[in-house]
mmCIF file of C-alpha atoms and ligand atoms in Angstrom:
data_model
loop_
_atom_site.group_PDB
_atom_site.id
_atom_site.type_symbol
_atom_site.label_atom_id
_atom_site.label_comp_id
_atom_site.label_asym_id
_atom_site.label_seq_id
_atom_site.Cartn_x
_atom_site.Cartn_y
_atom_site.Cartn_z
ATOM 1 C CA MET A 1469 -174.422 -61.442 96.258
ATOM 2 C CA LEU A 1470 -176.387 -60.030 99.105
ATOM 3 C CA THR A 1471 -179.806 -58.008 99.018
ATOM 4 C CA LYS A 1472 -179.762 -54.553 100.486
ATOM 5 C CA GLN A 1473 -181.735 -55.553 103.531
ATOM 6 C CA GLU A 1474 -179.246 -58.530 104.412
ATOM 7 C CA ARG A 1475 -176.406 -56.021 103.841
ATOM 8 C CA ASN A 1476 -177.719 -53.379 105.870
ATOM 9 C CA GLN A 1477 -177.856 -55.709 109.023
ATOM 10 C CA GLY A 1478 -173.741 -55.233 109.212
ATOM 11 C CA LEU A 1479 -173.637 -51.684 108.208
ATOM 12 C CA THR A 1480 -171.018 -49.198 110.216
ATOM 13 C CA ASP A 1481 -172.703 -46.449 111.786
ATOM 14 C CA VAL A 1482 -170.176 -43.601 111.348
ATOM 15 C CA ARG A 1483 -171.398 -41.828 114.654
ATOM 16 C CA GLU A 1484 -170.168 -45.062 116.702
ATOM 17 C CA TYR A 1485 -166.503 -44.495 115.702
ATOM 18 C CA ASP A 1486 -163.928 -41.691 116.390
ATOM 19 C CA ILE A 1487 -163.138 -40.209 113.091
ATOM 20 C CA SER A 1488 -161.824 -36.804 114.451
ATOM 21 C CA GLN A 1489 -158.066 -37.585 113.359
ATOM 22 C CA PRO A 1490 -157.982 -39.226 109.896
ATOM 23 C CA ARG A 1491 -154.579 -40.191 108.810
ATOM 24 C CA LYS A 1492 -153.255 -40.286 105.241
ATOM 25 C CA ALA A 1493 -151.956 -43.463 103.706
ATOM 26 C CA ARG A 1494 -150.658 -44.238 100.205
ATOM 27 C CA ILE A 1495 -151.539 -47.340 98.351
ATOM 28 C CA LYS A 1496 -148.068 -49.119 98.202
ATOM 29 C CA GLU A 1497 -149.464 -52.249 96.474
ATOM 30 C CA SER A 1498 -152.517 -53.663 95.392
ATOM 31 C CA THR A 1499 -152.690 -57.326 94.369
ATOM 32 C CA ARG A 1500 -155.746 -59.127 92.932
ATOM 33 C CA MET A 1501 -155.878 -62.434 94.853
ATOM 34 C CA THR A 1502 -158.626 -64.119 92.851
ATOM 35 C CA PRO A 1503 -158.284 -65.052 89.251
ATOM 36 C CA LEU A 1504 -159.588 -62.728 86.467
ATOM 37 C CA GLN A 1505 -162.162 -65.405 85.370
ATOM 38 C CA LEU A 1506 -163.986 -65.269 88.688
ATOM 39 C CA ASP A 1507 -166.719 -63.088 89.374
ATOM 40 C CA VAL A 1508 -165.371 -62.378 92.886
ATOM 41 C CA GLU A 1509 -162.656 -59.874 93.200
ATOM 42 C CA VAL A 1510 -160.653 -59.738 96.448
ATOM 43 C CA ARG A 1511 -157.515 -57.608 96.674
ATOM 44 C CA HIS A 1512 -154.502 -57.651 99.000
ATOM 45 C CA ILE A 1513 -153.885 -53.856 99.535
ATOM 46 C CA LEU A 1514 -150.648 -52.399 101.147
ATOM 47 C CA LEU A 1515 -151.140 -49.037 102.887
ATOM 48 C CA GLU A 1516 -148.291 -46.844 103.930
ATOM 49 C CA LEU A 1517 -149.025 -44.183 106.592
ATOM 50 C CA ASP A 1518 -147.751 -40.773 106.624
ATOM 51 C CA GLY A 1519 -145.810 -40.238 109.895
ATOM 52 C CA ASP A 1520 -145.714 -42.620 112.794
ATOM 53 C CA GLY A 1521 -146.763 -46.038 112.407
ATOM 54 C CA LEU A 1522 -150.067 -47.447 113.564
ATOM 55 C CA ASP A 1523 -150.301 -48.951 117.074
ATOM 56 C CA PHE A 1524 -152.581 -52.046 116.761
ATOM 57 C CA VAL A 1525 -152.938 -55.800 117.568
ATOM 58 C CA GLU A 1526 -154.345 -58.454 115.703
ATOM 59 C CA GLY A 1527 -158.162 -58.580 115.155
ATOM 60 C CA GLN A 1528 -158.389 -54.964 114.872
ATOM 61 C CA THR A 1529 -159.874 -52.871 112.175
ATOM 62 C CA ILE A 1530 -159.163 -49.610 110.432
ATOM 63 C CA GLY A 1531 -161.663 -47.261 109.063
ATOM 64 C CA VAL A 1532 -161.609 -46.068 105.401
ATOM 65 C CA LEU A 1533 -163.167 -42.796 105.224
ATOM 66 C CA LEU A 1534 -164.521 -41.243 102.241
ATOM 67 C CA PRO A 1535 -165.307 -37.637 102.583
ATOM 68 C CA GLY A 1536 -168.989 -36.717 101.262
ATOM 69 C CA PRO A 1537 -171.521 -35.670 100.474
ATOM 70 C CA HIS A 1538 -172.774 -39.081 99.854
ATOM 71 C CA GLU A 1539 -176.287 -40.355 99.105
ATOM 72 C CA PHE A 1540 -178.794 -40.179 101.666
ATOM 73 C CA GLY A 1541 -177.204 -37.061 103.244
ATOM 74 C CA ASN A 1542 -174.148 -38.632 104.763
ATOM 75 C CA ASP A 1543 -171.179 -36.375 105.137
ATOM 76 C CA HIS A 1544 -168.840 -39.224 105.336
ATOM 77 C CA HIS A 1545 -168.787 -42.787 104.346
ATOM 78 C CA LEU A 1546 -166.820 -45.120 106.588
ATOM 79 C CA ARG A 1547 -166.324 -48.750 106.468
ATOM 80 C CA LEU A 1548 -164.066 -51.007 108.406
ATOM 81 C CA TYR A 1549 -161.555 -53.377 107.243
ATOM 82 C CA SER A 1550 -159.631 -55.946 109.294
ATOM 83 C CA ILE A 1551 -155.924 -55.556 109.563
ATOM 84 C CA ALA A 1552 -154.246 -58.446 107.946
ATOM 85 C CA SER A 1553 -150.690 -57.732 109.028
ATOM 86 C CA SER A 1554 -149.452 -58.688 112.657
ATOM 87 C CA ARG A 1555 -148.745 -55.766 115.122
ATOM 88 C CA ARG A 1556 -145.226 -55.547 113.573
ATOM 89 C CA GLY A 1557 -146.724 -54.361 110.245
ATOM 90 C CA GLU A 1558 -146.368 -55.839 106.930
ATOM 91 C CA THR A 1559 -142.569 -55.314 106.569
ATOM 92 C CA GLY A 1560 -141.452 -55.089 109.951
ATOM 93 C CA SER A 1561 -142.433 -51.440 110.247
ATOM 94 C CA LYS A 1562 -145.793 -50.384 111.779
ATOM 95 C CA SER A 1563 -145.946 -47.836 108.951
ATOM 96 C CA VAL A 1564 -147.035 -50.489 106.516
ATOM 97 C CA ILE A 1565 -150.165 -52.528 106.910
ATOM 98 C CA SER A 1566 -152.381 -54.595 104.684
ATOM 99 C CA ILE A 1567 -156.115 -55.152 104.358
ATOM 100 C CA CYS A 1568 -157.884 -57.651 102.443
ATOM 101 C CA VAL A 1569 -160.992 -56.161 100.538
ATOM 102 C CA ARG A 1570 -163.722 -57.859 98.672
ATOM 103 C CA ARG A 1571 -165.404 -55.581 95.844
ATOM 104 C CA CYS A 1572 -169.031 -55.586 96.715
ATOM 105 C CA PHE A 1573 -172.037 -54.968 94.815
ATOM 106 C CA TYR A 1574 -175.670 -54.996 96.173
ATOM 107 C CA ILE A 1575 -178.871 -55.643 94.638
ATOM 108 C CA ASP A 1576 -181.434 -52.850 94.983
ATOM 109 C CA ASP A 1577 -184.657 -54.392 96.413
ATOM 110 C CA VAL A 1578 -187.095 -52.229 94.278
ATOM 111 C CA SER A 1579 -185.194 -51.753 90.836
ATOM 112 C CA GLY A 1580 -183.386 -54.925 91.143
ATOM 113 C CA GLU A 1581 -180.369 -52.705 89.951
ATOM 114 C CA ARG A 1582 -176.745 -53.871 90.697
ATOM 115 C CA ILE A 1583 -175.007 -51.081 92.787
ATOM 116 C CA PRO A 1584 -171.550 -50.831 93.478
ATOM 117 C CA GLY A 1585 -170.509 -50.318 97.183
ATOM 118 C CA ILE A 1586 -168.957 -47.284 97.719
ATOM 119 C CA ALA A 1587 -165.843 -47.985 99.978
ATOM 120 C CA SER A 1588 -165.075 -51.459 98.715
ATOM 121 C CA ASN A 1589 -165.154 -50.288 94.936
ATOM 122 C CA PHE A 1590 -163.062 -47.084 95.781
ATOM 123 C CA LEU A 1591 -160.421 -49.353 97.484
ATOM 124 C CA CYS A 1592 -160.289 -51.924 94.704
ATOM 125 C CA ASP A 1593 -160.179 -49.194 92.092
ATOM 126 C CA ALA A 1594 -157.232 -47.249 93.833
ATOM 127 C CA LEU A 1595 -154.119 -47.364 92.180
ATOM 128 C CA VAL A 1596 -150.430 -47.576 93.735
ATOM 129 C CA GLY A 1597 -149.645 -44.087 94.724
ATOM 130 C CA ASP A 1598 -153.106 -42.964 95.530
ATOM 131 C CA THR A 1599 -153.662 -41.516 98.973
ATOM 132 C CA ILE A 1600 -156.608 -42.289 101.097
ATOM 133 C CA LEU A 1601 -157.978 -41.471 104.516
ATOM 134 C CA ILE A 1602 -157.978 -43.869 107.253
ATOM 135 C CA THR A 1603 -159.203 -43.853 110.857
ATOM 136 C CA GLY A 1604 -158.732 -46.075 113.976
ATOM 137 C CA PRO A 1605 -157.439 -48.650 114.774
ATOM 138 C CA TYR A 1606 -160.659 -49.753 116.509
ATOM 139 C CA SER A 1607 -161.263 -52.208 119.013
ATOM 140 C CA GLN A 1608 -162.788 -55.653 119.027
ATOM 141 C CA HIS A 1609 -159.289 -57.295 119.088
ATOM 142 C CA PHE A 1610 -158.623 -60.952 119.676
ATOM 143 C CA ILE A 1611 -156.732 -61.401 122.716
ATOM 144 C CA ILE A 1612 -153.888 -63.964 122.110
ATOM 145 C CA PRO A 1613 -153.062 -65.936 125.145
ATOM 146 C CA GLU A 1614 -149.927 -65.372 126.995
ATOM 147 C CA ASP A 1615 -149.333 -69.155 127.402
ATOM 148 C CA ASP A 1616 -147.785 -70.619 124.356
ATOM 149 C CA THR A 1617 -149.105 -74.041 125.064
ATOM 150 C CA SER A 1618 -152.773 -72.746 124.632
ATOM 151 C CA ASN A 1619 -154.783 -74.236 121.660
ATOM 152 C CA ILE A 1620 -156.306 -71.919 119.123
ATOM 153 C CA ILE A 1621 -159.328 -72.614 116.853
ATOM 154 C CA MET A 1622 -160.013 -69.991 114.043
ATOM 155 C CA ILE A 1623 -163.084 -70.402 112.136
ATOM 156 C CA GLY A 1624 -164.198 -68.092 109.308
ATOM 157 C CA ALA A 1625 -164.853 -67.580 105.684
ATOM 158 C CA GLY A 1626 -164.365 -64.932 102.968
ATOM 159 C CA THR A 1627 -162.244 -61.926 103.811
ATOM 160 C CA GLY A 1628 -162.675 -63.237 107.530
ATOM 161 C CA ILE A 1629 -159.206 -64.727 106.710
ATOM 162 C CA ALA A 1630 -157.581 -61.459 107.078
ATOM 163 C CA PRO A 1631 -157.337 -61.327 111.048
ATOM 164 C CA PHE A 1632 -156.191 -65.146 111.002
ATOM 165 C CA ARG A 1633 -153.466 -64.172 108.723
ATOM 166 C CA ALA A 1634 -152.322 -61.514 111.195
ATOM 167 C CA PHE A 1635 -152.711 -64.117 114.026
ATOM 168 C CA VAL A 1636 -150.895 -66.892 112.379
ATOM 169 C CA LYS A 1637 -148.047 -64.227 111.599
ATOM 170 C CA HIS A 1638 -147.935 -62.957 115.121
ATOM 171 C CA ILE A 1639 -147.758 -66.463 116.509
ATOM 172 C CA TYR A 1640 -145.162 -68.159 114.287
ATOM 173 C CA VAL A 1641 -143.169 -64.922 113.271
ATOM 174 C CA VAL A 1642 -143.233 -62.745 116.072
ATOM 175 C CA ARG A 1643 -143.912 -64.898 119.214
ATOM 176 C CA ARG A 1644 -142.259 -68.185 117.689
ATOM 177 C CA GLY A 1645 -141.993 -71.455 119.186
ATOM 178 C CA TRP A 1646 -145.691 -71.961 119.843
ATOM 179 C CA LYS A 1647 -146.552 -75.308 121.554
ATOM 180 C CA GLY A 1648 -150.123 -75.483 121.411
ATOM 181 C CA ASP A 1649 -152.397 -76.465 118.600
ATOM 182 C CA LEU A 1650 -153.401 -73.971 115.847
ATOM 183 C CA ARG A 1651 -156.582 -75.094 113.816
ATOM 184 C CA LEU A 1652 -158.013 -72.988 111.184
ATOM 185 C CA TYR A 1653 -161.428 -74.010 109.595
ATOM 186 C CA TYR A 1654 -162.185 -71.877 106.389
ATOM 187 C CA GLY A 1655 -164.766 -71.996 103.839
ATOM 188 C CA ALA A 1656 -164.810 -70.614 100.219
ATOM 189 C CA ARG A 1657 -166.783 -71.367 97.256
ATOM 190 C CA THR A 1658 -163.848 -72.489 95.031
ATOM 191 C CA GLY A 1659 -160.246 -73.348 95.620
ATOM 192 C CA LEU A 1660 -159.318 -70.135 94.123
ATOM 193 C CA GLU A 1661 -161.273 -68.195 96.343
ATOM 194 C CA MET A 1662 -159.272 -69.613 99.303
ATOM 195 C CA LEU A 1663 -157.771 -66.032 100.199
ATOM 196 C CA TYR A 1664 -154.110 -66.424 101.179
ATOM 197 C CA MET A 1665 -154.181 -70.112 100.347
ATOM 198 C CA ASN A 1666 -154.446 -70.368 96.501
ATOM 199 C CA ILE A 1667 -152.118 -70.158 93.628
ATOM 200 C CA ILE A 1668 -151.878 -66.388 93.341
ATOM 201 C CA ASN A 1669 -151.065 -66.002 96.975
ATOM 202 C CA ASN A 1670 -149.951 -68.824 99.248
ATOM 203 C CA ASP A 1671 -149.021 -66.751 102.147
ATOM 204 C CA LEU A 1672 -150.547 -68.946 104.693
ATOM 205 C CA GLY A 1673 -149.139 -72.173 102.941
ATOM 206 C CA GLN A 1674 -145.553 -71.408 104.313
ATOM 207 C CA TYR A 1675 -146.747 -72.011 107.808
ATOM 208 C CA TYR A 1676 -148.374 -75.650 106.992
ATOM 209 C CA ASP A 1677 -144.744 -77.086 107.852
ATOM 210 C CA GLU A 1678 -145.384 -75.855 111.513
ATOM 211 C CA ARG A 1679 -145.746 -79.014 113.546
ATOM 212 C CA THR A 1680 -148.549 -77.263 115.215
ATOM 213 C CA PHE A 1681 -150.459 -75.764 112.471
ATOM 214 C CA LYS A 1682 -153.422 -77.365 110.584
ATOM 215 C CA ALA A 1683 -155.645 -75.717 108.083
ATOM 216 C CA PHE A 1684 -158.813 -77.309 106.768
ATOM 217 C CA ARG A 1685 -160.522 -75.991 103.977
ATOM 218 C CA ALA A 1686 -164.117 -76.313 102.830
ATOM 219 C CA ILE A 1687 -164.840 -75.824 99.323
ATOM 220 C CA SER A 1688 -168.417 -76.029 98.175
ATOM 221 C CA PRO A 1689 -169.495 -79.137 96.254
ATOM 222 C CA ARG A 1690 -170.204 -76.937 93.083
ATOM 223 C CA PRO A 1691 -168.810 -73.193 92.458
ATOM 224 C CA HIS A 1692 -172.404 -71.646 92.446
ATOM 225 C CA PHE A 1693 -173.175 -73.158 95.893
ATOM 226 C CA ASP A 1694 -172.990 -70.732 98.654
ATOM 227 C CA LEU A 1695 -170.493 -70.907 101.469
ATOM 228 C CA PRO A 1696 -172.736 -72.263 104.630
ATOM 229 C CA PRO A 1697 -173.211 -75.709 103.095
ATOM 230 C CA ALA A 1698 -169.498 -76.323 102.686
ATOM 231 C CA LEU A 1699 -168.234 -74.890 105.975
ATOM 232 C CA ASP A 1700 -171.230 -76.608 107.538
ATOM 233 C CA GLY A 1701 -170.336 -79.920 106.312
ATOM 234 C CA LEU A 1702 -166.543 -79.317 107.216
ATOM 235 C CA LEU A 1703 -167.595 -78.259 110.908
ATOM 236 C CA ASN A 1704 -169.816 -81.211 111.292
ATOM 237 C CA GLU A 1705 -167.248 -83.572 110.076
ATOM 238 C CA HIS A 1706 -164.541 -81.952 112.769
ATOM 239 C CA ALA A 1707 -167.261 -81.523 115.650
ATOM 240 C CA GLU A 1708 -165.936 -84.302 117.738
ATOM 241 C CA GLU A 1709 -162.323 -82.924 117.661
ATOM 242 C CA LEU A 1710 -163.480 -79.259 118.234
ATOM 243 C CA TRP A 1711 -165.567 -80.155 120.988
ATOM 244 C CA ALA A 1712 -162.612 -82.022 122.602
ATOM 245 C CA LEU A 1713 -160.397 -79.229 122.187
ATOM 246 C CA ILE A 1714 -162.864 -76.660 123.510
ATOM 247 C CA ASP A 1715 -163.469 -78.857 126.544
ATOM 248 C CA LYS A 1716 -159.765 -78.091 127.438
ATOM 249 C CA PRO A 1717 -159.366 -75.032 129.643
ATOM 250 C CA ASN A 1718 -156.539 -73.712 127.528
ATOM 251 C CA THR A 1719 -158.382 -73.490 124.302
ATOM 252 C CA TYR A 1720 -159.419 -70.176 122.588
ATOM 253 C CA VAL A 1721 -161.786 -69.839 119.827
ATOM 254 C CA TYR A 1722 -161.925 -67.006 117.324
ATOM 255 C CA LEU A 1723 -164.784 -66.455 114.635
ATOM 256 C CA ALA A 1724 -164.299 -63.949 111.892
ATOM 257 C CA GLY A 1725 -166.165 -62.934 108.653
ATOM 258 C CA PRO A 1726 -169.750 -63.230 107.397
ATOM 259 C CA VAL A 1727 -172.380 -64.325 109.945
ATOM 260 C CA GLN A 1728 -172.877 -67.441 108.024
ATOM 261 C CA ALA A 1729 -169.460 -68.712 109.304
ATOM 262 C CA VAL A 1730 -170.628 -68.245 113.068
ATOM 263 C CA ASN A 1731 -173.985 -69.751 112.258
ATOM 264 C CA ALA A 1732 -172.200 -72.846 110.762
ATOM 265 C CA PHE A 1733 -170.189 -73.215 114.038
ATOM 266 C CA ASP A 1734 -173.165 -72.737 116.254
ATOM 267 C CA LYS A 1735 -175.064 -75.333 114.427
ATOM 268 C CA ALA A 1736 -172.328 -77.838 114.491
ATOM 269 C CA MET A 1737 -171.713 -77.207 118.308
ATOM 270 C CA THR A 1738 -175.384 -77.325 119.199
ATOM 271 C CA ALA A 1739 -175.602 -80.834 117.492
ATOM 272 C CA LYS A 1740 -172.573 -81.798 119.676
ATOM 273 C CA ALA A 1741 -174.141 -80.307 122.993
ATOM 274 C CA GLY A 1742 -177.439 -81.863 122.454
ATOM 275 C CA SER A 1743 -179.601 -78.745 122.648
ATOM 276 C CA ASP A 1744 -179.627 -75.026 121.980
ATOM 277 C CA ALA A 1745 -179.783 -74.081 125.527
ATOM 278 C CA ALA A 1746 -176.921 -76.439 126.374
ATOM 279 C CA TRP A 1747 -174.523 -74.930 123.765
ATOM 280 C CA MET A 1748 -175.744 -71.235 124.591
ATOM 281 C CA GLU A 1749 -174.810 -72.022 128.166
ATOM 282 C CA LYS A 1750 -171.371 -73.230 127.190
ATOM 283 C CA ARG A 1751 -170.753 -70.544 124.547
ATOM 284 C CA LEU A 1752 -171.779 -67.827 127.164
ATOM 285 C CA ASN A 1753 -169.368 -69.490 129.445
ATOM 286 C CA LEU A 1754 -166.397 -69.257 126.819
ATOM 287 C CA LEU A 1755 -167.470 -65.479 126.175
ATOM 288 C CA GLN A 1756 -167.299 -64.564 129.788
ATOM 289 C CA ARG A 1757 -163.919 -66.234 130.265
ATOM 290 C CA ASN A 1758 -162.488 -64.481 127.098
ATOM 291 C CA ARG A 1759 -161.941 -67.900 125.479
ATOM 292 C CA LEU A 1760 -164.491 -66.985 122.519
ATOM 293 C CA PHE A 1761 -164.085 -63.785 120.135
ATOM 294 C CA GLU A 1762 -165.945 -62.595 117.357
ATOM 295 C CA LEU A 1763 -165.383 -60.665 114.515
ATOM 296 C CA ILE A 1764 -168.556 -60.596 112.592
ATOM 297 C CA TYR A 1765 -170.006 -58.428 109.635
HETATM 298 C C1 FAD B 1914 -165.782 -55.333 111.860
HETATM 299 C C2 FAD B 1914 -165.709 -55.338 110.353
HETATM 300 C C3 FAD B 1914 -164.668 -56.002 109.810
HETATM 301 C C4 FAD B 1914 -164.706 -55.862 108.479
HETATM 302 N N1 FAD B 1914 -163.715 -56.382 107.673
HETATM 303 C C5 FAD B 1914 -163.923 -56.506 106.264
HETATM 304 C C6 FAD B 1914 -162.598 -56.830 105.583
HETATM 305 O O1 FAD B 1914 -161.620 -57.294 106.128
HETATM 306 N N2 FAD B 1914 -162.757 -57.093 104.173
HETATM 307 C C7 FAD B 1914 -163.824 -56.710 103.574
HETATM 308 O O2 FAD B 1914 -163.809 -56.754 102.402
HETATM 309 N N3 FAD B 1914 -164.759 -56.196 104.266
HETATM 310 C C8 FAD B 1914 -164.806 -55.974 105.784
HETATM 311 N N4 FAD B 1914 -166.079 -55.514 106.126
HETATM 312 C C9 FAD B 1914 -167.100 -55.092 105.320
HETATM 313 C C10 FAD B 1914 -166.825 -53.603 104.998
HETATM 314 O O3 FAD B 1914 -166.657 -52.712 105.986
HETATM 315 C C11 FAD B 1914 -167.909 -53.050 104.239
HETATM 316 O O4 FAD B 1914 -169.137 -53.135 104.674
HETATM 317 C C12 FAD B 1914 -168.039 -53.762 102.840
HETATM 318 O O5 FAD B 1914 -166.854 -53.277 102.041
HETATM 319 C C13 FAD B 1914 -168.950 -52.907 101.915
HETATM 320 O O6 FAD B 1914 -168.877 -51.590 102.032
HETATM 321 P P1 FAD B 1914 -169.185 -50.652 100.748
HETATM 322 O O7 FAD B 1914 -169.029 -49.250 101.244
HETATM 323 O O8 FAD B 1914 -168.425 -50.913 99.361
HETATM 324 O O9 FAD B 1914 -170.743 -50.825 100.484
HETATM 325 P P2 FAD B 1914 -171.836 -49.593 100.759
HETATM 326 O O10 FAD B 1914 -171.860 -48.663 99.803
HETATM 327 O O11 FAD B 1914 -171.753 -49.306 102.143
HETATM 328 O O12 FAD B 1914 -173.169 -50.338 100.308
HETATM 329 C C14 FAD B 1914 -173.936 -51.008 101.408
HETATM 330 C C15 FAD B 1914 -175.250 -50.668 101.426
HETATM 331 O O13 FAD B 1914 -175.716 -49.587 100.779
HETATM 332 C C16 FAD B 1914 -176.887 -49.679 99.913
HETATM 333 N N5 FAD B 1914 -176.744 -48.877 98.846
HETATM 334 C C17 FAD B 1914 -175.420 -48.364 98.262
HETATM 335 N N6 FAD B 1914 -175.666 -47.571 97.323
HETATM 336 C C18 FAD B 1914 -176.844 -47.414 97.103
HETATM 337 C C19 FAD B 1914 -177.727 -46.948 95.927
HETATM 338 N N7 FAD B 1914 -177.151 -46.066 95.243
HETATM 339 N N8 FAD B 1914 -178.993 -46.834 96.278
HETATM 340 C C20 FAD B 1914 -179.589 -47.490 97.333
HETATM 341 N N9 FAD B 1914 -178.882 -48.258 98.256
HETATM 342 C C21 FAD B 1914 -177.730 -48.219 98.085
HETATM 343 C C22 FAD B 1914 -176.593 -51.047 99.522
HETATM 344 O O14 FAD B 1914 -177.734 -51.618 99.012
HETATM 345 C C23 FAD B 1914 -176.148 -51.725 100.893
HETATM 346 O O15 FAD B 1914 -177.263 -52.036 101.376
HETATM 347 C C24 FAD B 1914 -165.981 -55.449 107.507
HETATM 348 C C25 FAD B 1914 -167.129 -54.885 108.485
HETATM 349 C C26 FAD B 1914 -166.859 -55.066 109.648
HETATM 350 C C27 FAD B 1914 -168.225 -54.393 110.439
#
């Protein structure tokens, strides 16, 4: 669980986003993806939009808007959620999209009180048929290469899997016949927290048969361990392969989820590069050439 200070680093400032035309969306489905006995609750939520479908691409987010007044004088509470569907929508229609929401709680620094996050609890409590307000889509999208011989590296943890689910669906269901390699490196505290890759929802498992797709999963050695050590280990173990792939001019890297996942990647690559400066130079080069994308929170 994050402290208030840690959490505030990734907060969304409502003033940075256009919320002038919110749209109504109905909760079409809400399924818990983590078992009841786990303290972590993550839900796969299908939203059905009123009117026209939503025009978006993989890696984009929607805003969930809760009209106020809220604490600290906010008129609106806006939080972003990655769209987990490909641009075709969840059911082949752009009117139905999915998001993957983790129910958040925060510890108040002063009182030590456990405080429920506003938007995530609102979404996880919402019932089928309820109507919510959404905004966006907002940019920060992942550019998927035109050339289907390109290699794709996806690295993330937790709900950072959402844009990768969209990505994999786009590549194997919409684009089809992808020839380059897709590599997913994903970290979770337990096997049951492997979102879209566990016994409750194995949506991504159906692509394991694709010749070009490989998913590597990092599970913390003991459930109470945090994510970073597990993902650190996985990325260190595969650093050689990652480095060789990144060296190819047709390889693209996508990072998504909590900042710890990015730190784990940077640490593994710094070790390969030999120094911080050498990796930073290479990283900047990748960013400038649109070969590295980050969706961090
Ligand atoms: C680009 C992007 C993509 C994202 N994608 C996803 C995603 O796909 N899935 C997902 O689950 N999340 C995602 N997030 C995170 C999400 O936007 C929210 O930040 C998260 O759900 C928590 O929001 P909340 O409204 O529940 O918490 P908030 O209510 O915003 O609480 C956050 C902060 O407010 C403080 N606070 C709240 N109430 C009180 C109180 N009463 N007194 C004192 N302090 C208080 C807390 O300490 C904490 O610091 C994404 C974020 C970004 C930026």
